[in-house]
mmCIF file of C-alpha atoms in Angstrom:
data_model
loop_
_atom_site.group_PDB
_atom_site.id
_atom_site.type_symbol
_atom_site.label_atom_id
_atom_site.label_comp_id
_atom_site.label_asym_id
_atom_site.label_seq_id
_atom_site.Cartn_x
_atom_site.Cartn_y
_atom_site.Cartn_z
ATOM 1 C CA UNK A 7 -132.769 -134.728 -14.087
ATOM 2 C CA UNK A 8 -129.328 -133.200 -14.524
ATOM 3 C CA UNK A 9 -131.182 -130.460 -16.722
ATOM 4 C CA UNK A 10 -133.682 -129.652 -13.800
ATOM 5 C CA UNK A 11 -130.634 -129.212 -11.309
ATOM 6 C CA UNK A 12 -129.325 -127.223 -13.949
ATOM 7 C CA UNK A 13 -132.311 -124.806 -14.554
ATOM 8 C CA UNK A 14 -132.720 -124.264 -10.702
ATOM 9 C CA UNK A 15 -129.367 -123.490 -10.428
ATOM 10 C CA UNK A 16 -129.488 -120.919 -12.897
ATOM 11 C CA UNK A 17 -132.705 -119.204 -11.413
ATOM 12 C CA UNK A 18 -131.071 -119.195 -7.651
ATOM 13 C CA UNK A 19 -128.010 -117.485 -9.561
ATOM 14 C CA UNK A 20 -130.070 -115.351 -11.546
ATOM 15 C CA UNK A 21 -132.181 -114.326 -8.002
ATOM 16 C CA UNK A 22 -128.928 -113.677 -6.379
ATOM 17 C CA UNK A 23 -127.365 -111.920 -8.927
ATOM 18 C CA UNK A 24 -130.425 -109.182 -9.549
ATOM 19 C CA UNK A 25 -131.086 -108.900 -5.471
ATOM 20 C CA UNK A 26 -129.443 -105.362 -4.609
ATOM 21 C CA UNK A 27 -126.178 -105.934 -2.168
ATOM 22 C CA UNK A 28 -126.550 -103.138 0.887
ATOM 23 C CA UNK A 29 -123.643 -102.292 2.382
ATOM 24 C CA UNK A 30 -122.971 -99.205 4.831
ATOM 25 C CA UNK A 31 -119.916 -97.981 4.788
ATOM 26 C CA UNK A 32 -117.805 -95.752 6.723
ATOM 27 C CA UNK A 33 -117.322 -92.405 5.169
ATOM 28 C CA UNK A 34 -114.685 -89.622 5.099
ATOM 29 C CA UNK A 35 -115.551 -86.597 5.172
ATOM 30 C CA UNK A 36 -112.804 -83.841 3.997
ATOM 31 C CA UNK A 37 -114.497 -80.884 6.209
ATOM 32 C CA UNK A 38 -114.188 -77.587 4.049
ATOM 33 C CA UNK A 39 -114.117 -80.225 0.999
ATOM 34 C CA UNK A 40 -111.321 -78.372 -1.487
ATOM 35 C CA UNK A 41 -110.797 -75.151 0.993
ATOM 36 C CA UNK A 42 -110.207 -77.415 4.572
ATOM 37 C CA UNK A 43 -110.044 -76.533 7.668
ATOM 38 C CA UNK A 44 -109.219 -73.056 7.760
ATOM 39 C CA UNK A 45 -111.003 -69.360 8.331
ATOM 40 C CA UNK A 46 -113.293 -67.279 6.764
ATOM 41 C CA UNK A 47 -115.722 -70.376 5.603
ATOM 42 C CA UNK A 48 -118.605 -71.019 6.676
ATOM 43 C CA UNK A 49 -118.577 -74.440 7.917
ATOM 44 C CA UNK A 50 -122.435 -74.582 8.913
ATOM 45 C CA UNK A 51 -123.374 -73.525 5.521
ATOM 46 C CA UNK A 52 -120.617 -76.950 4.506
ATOM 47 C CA UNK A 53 -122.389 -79.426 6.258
ATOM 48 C CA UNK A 54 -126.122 -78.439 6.090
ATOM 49 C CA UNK A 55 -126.817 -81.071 3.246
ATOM 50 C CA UNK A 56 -124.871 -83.624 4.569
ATOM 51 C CA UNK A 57 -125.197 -86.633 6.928
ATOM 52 C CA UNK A 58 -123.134 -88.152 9.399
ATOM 53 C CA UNK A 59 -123.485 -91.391 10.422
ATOM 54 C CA UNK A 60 -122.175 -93.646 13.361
ATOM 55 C CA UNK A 61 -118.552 -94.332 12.344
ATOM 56 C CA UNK A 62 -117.907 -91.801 9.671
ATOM 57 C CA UNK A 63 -114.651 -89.675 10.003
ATOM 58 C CA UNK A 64 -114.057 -86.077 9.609
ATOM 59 C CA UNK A 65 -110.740 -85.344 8.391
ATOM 60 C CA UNK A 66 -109.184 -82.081 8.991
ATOM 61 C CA UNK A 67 -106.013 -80.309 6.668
ATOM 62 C CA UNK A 68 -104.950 -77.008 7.871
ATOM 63 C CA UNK A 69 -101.887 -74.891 9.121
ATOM 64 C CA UNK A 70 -100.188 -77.364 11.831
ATOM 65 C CA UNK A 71 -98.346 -74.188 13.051
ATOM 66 C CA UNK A 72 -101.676 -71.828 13.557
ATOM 67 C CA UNK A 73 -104.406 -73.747 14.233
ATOM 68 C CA UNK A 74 -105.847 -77.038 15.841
ATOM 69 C CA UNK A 75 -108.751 -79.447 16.095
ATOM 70 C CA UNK A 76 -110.735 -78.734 19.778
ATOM 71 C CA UNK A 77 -114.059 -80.686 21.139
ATOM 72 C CA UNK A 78 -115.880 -78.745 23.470
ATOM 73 C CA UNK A 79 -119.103 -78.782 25.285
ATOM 74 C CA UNK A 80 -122.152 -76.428 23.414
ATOM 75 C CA UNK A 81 -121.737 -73.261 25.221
ATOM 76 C CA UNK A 82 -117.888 -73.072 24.907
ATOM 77 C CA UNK A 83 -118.653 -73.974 21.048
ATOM 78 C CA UNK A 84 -120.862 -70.561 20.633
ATOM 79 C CA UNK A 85 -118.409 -68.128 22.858
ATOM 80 C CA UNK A 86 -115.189 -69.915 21.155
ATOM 81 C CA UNK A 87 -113.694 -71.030 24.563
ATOM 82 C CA UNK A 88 -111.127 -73.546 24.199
ATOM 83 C CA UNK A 89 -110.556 -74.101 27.665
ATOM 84 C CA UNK A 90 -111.381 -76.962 29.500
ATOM 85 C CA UNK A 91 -111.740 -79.409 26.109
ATOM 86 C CA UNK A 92 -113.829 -82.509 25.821
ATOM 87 C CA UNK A 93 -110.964 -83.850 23.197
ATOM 88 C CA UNK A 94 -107.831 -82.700 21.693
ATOM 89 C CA UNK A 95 -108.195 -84.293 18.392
ATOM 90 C CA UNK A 96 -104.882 -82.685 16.739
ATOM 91 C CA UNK A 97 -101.433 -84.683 16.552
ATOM 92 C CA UNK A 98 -99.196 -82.005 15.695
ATOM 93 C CA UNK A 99 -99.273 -82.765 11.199
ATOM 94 C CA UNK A 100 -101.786 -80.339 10.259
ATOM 95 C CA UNK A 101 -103.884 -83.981 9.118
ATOM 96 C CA UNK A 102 -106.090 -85.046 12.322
ATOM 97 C CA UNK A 103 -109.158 -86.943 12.015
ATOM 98 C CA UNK A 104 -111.907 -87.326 14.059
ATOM 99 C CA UNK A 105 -114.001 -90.808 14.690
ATOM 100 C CA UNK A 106 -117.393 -90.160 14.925
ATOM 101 C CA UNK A 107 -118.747 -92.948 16.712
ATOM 102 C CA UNK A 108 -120.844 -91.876 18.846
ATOM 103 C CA UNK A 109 -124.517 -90.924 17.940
ATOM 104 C CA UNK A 110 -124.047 -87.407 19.363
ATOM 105 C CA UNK A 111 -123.722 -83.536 18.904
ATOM 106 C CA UNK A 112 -120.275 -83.329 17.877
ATOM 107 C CA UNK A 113 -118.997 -79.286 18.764
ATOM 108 C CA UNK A 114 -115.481 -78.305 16.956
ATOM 109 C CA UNK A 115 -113.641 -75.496 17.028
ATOM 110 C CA UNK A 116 -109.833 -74.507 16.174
ATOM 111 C CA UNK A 117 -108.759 -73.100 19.740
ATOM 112 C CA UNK A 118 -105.031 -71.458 18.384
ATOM 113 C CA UNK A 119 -104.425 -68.626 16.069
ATOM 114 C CA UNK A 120 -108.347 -66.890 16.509
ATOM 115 C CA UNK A 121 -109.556 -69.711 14.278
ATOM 116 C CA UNK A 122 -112.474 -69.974 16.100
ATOM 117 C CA UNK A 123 -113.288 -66.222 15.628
ATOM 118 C CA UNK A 124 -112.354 -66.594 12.111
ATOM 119 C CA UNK A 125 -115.313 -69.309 11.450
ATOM 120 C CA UNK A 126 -113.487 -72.592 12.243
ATOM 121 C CA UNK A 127 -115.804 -73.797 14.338
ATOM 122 C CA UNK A 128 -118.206 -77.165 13.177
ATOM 123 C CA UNK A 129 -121.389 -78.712 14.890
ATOM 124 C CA UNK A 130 -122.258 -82.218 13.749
ATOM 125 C CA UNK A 131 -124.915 -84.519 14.827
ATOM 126 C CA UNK A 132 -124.031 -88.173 14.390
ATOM 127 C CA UNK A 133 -127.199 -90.679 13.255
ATOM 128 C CA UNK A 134 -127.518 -94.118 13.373
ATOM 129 C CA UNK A 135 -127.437 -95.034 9.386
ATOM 130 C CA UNK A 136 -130.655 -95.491 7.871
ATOM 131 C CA UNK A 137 -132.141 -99.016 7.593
ATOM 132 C CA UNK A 138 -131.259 -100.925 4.488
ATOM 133 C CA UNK A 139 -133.846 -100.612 1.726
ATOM 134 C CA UNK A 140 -136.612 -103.435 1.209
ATOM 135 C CA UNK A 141 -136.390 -105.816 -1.373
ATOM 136 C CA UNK A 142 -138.906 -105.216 -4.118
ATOM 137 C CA UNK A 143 -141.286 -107.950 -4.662
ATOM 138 C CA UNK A 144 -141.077 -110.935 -6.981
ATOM 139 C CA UNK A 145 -142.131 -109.906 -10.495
ATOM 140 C CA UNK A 146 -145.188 -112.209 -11.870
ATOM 141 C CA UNK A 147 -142.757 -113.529 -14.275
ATOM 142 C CA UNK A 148 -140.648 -115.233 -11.837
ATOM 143 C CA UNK A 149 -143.574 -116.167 -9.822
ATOM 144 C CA UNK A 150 -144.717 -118.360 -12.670
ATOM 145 C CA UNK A 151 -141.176 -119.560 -13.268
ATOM 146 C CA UNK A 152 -140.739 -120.088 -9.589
ATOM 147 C CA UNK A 153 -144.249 -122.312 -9.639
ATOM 148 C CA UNK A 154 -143.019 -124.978 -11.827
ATOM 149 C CA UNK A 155 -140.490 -126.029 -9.599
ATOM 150 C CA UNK A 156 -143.389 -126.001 -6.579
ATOM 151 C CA UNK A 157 -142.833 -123.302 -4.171
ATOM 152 C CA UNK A 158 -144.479 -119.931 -5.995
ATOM 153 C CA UNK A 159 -146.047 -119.154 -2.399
ATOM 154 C CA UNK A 160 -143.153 -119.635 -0.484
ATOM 155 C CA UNK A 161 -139.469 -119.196 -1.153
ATOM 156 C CA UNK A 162 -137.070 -120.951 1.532
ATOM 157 C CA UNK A 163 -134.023 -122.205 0.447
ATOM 158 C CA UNK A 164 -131.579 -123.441 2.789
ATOM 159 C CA UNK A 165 -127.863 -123.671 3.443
ATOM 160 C CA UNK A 166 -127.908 -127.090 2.134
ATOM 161 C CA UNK A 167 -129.221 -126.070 -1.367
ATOM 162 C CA UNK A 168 -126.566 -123.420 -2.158
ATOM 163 C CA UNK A 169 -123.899 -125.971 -1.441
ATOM 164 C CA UNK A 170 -125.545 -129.083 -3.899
ATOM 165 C CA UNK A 171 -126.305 -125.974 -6.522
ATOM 166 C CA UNK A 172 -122.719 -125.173 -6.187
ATOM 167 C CA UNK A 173 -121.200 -128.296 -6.851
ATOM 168 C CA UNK A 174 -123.211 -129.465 -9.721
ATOM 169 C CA UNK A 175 -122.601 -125.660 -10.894
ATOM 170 C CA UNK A 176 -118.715 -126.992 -10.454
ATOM 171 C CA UNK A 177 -119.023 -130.582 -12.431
ATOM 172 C CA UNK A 178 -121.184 -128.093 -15.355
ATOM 173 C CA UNK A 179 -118.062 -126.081 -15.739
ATOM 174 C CA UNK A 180 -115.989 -128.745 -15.902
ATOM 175 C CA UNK A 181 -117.758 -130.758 -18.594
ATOM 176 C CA UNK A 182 -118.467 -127.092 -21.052
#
């Protein structure tokens, strides 16, 4: 009996251990990668291939003395109006970042120093993240091994199970 509890508890570990962990996480991006936040580069051209996603962060390096980190509305983006901002995102180091987390156009621009004229200026659109990937099917193989022990059709194992698998797994290691 002992050996059964100890062959199930290897498969559950074994299923556990191959089933692929998804895990979203925040990401942030260094806008201009290696070149920042500064003018003559093409930011659109930057962040063509990329994606943003709800509660990523752009992070901004440049001049603190010549230029800034300005939200505006669409139009003001394209005639590189820094009046009337949505946000002032800058804090005086040069090293501002900007939470993205709202699933939105996002319209920067540097409003000091002609930055804006220069090319700083950066339109994001937020996403929601993509959902997690499906989990591929049972293999045959396991199906079989899975039959033996009398659910092949139908694998529900509850809370209860991990916690006996868990302790015997505990008196194994302390008999080896």
């Amino acid at each position: 009996m002992a050996r059964l509890a100890l062959m199930a508890a290897a498969v559950v570990l074994a299923f556990l251990a191959a089933a692929p962990v998804t895990e979203v996480a925040a990401k942030r991006w260094i806008v201009g990668d290696n070149k920042f936040w500064n003018p003559n580069i093409n930011y659109t051209i930057w962040a063509q291939d990329k994606h943003f996603y709800l509660d990523d962060w752009l992070y901004f390096v440049y001049e603190r003395n010549q230029y800034n980190v300005i939200e505006v509305n669409e139009t003001n983006y394209i005639s590189c109006n820094a009046d009337n901002p949505i946000a002032n995102w800058s804090r005086g180091s040069g090293r501002d970042v900007v939470h993205l987390n709202v699933t939105r156009h996002y319209y920067l621009i540097s409003g000091s120093g002609g930055g804006c004229y220069g090319g700083m200026k950066l339109d994001v659109l937020v996403e929601k993240p993509p959902p997690p990937p499906i989990a591929a099917p049972i293999k045959n193989s396991a199906r079989r091994a899975f039959s033996n022990f009398g659910f092949a059709h139908q694998f529900v194992i509850p809370v209860a199970v991990f916690t006996v698998i868990g302790t015997m797994w505990d008196a194994v290691l302390r008999f080896c």
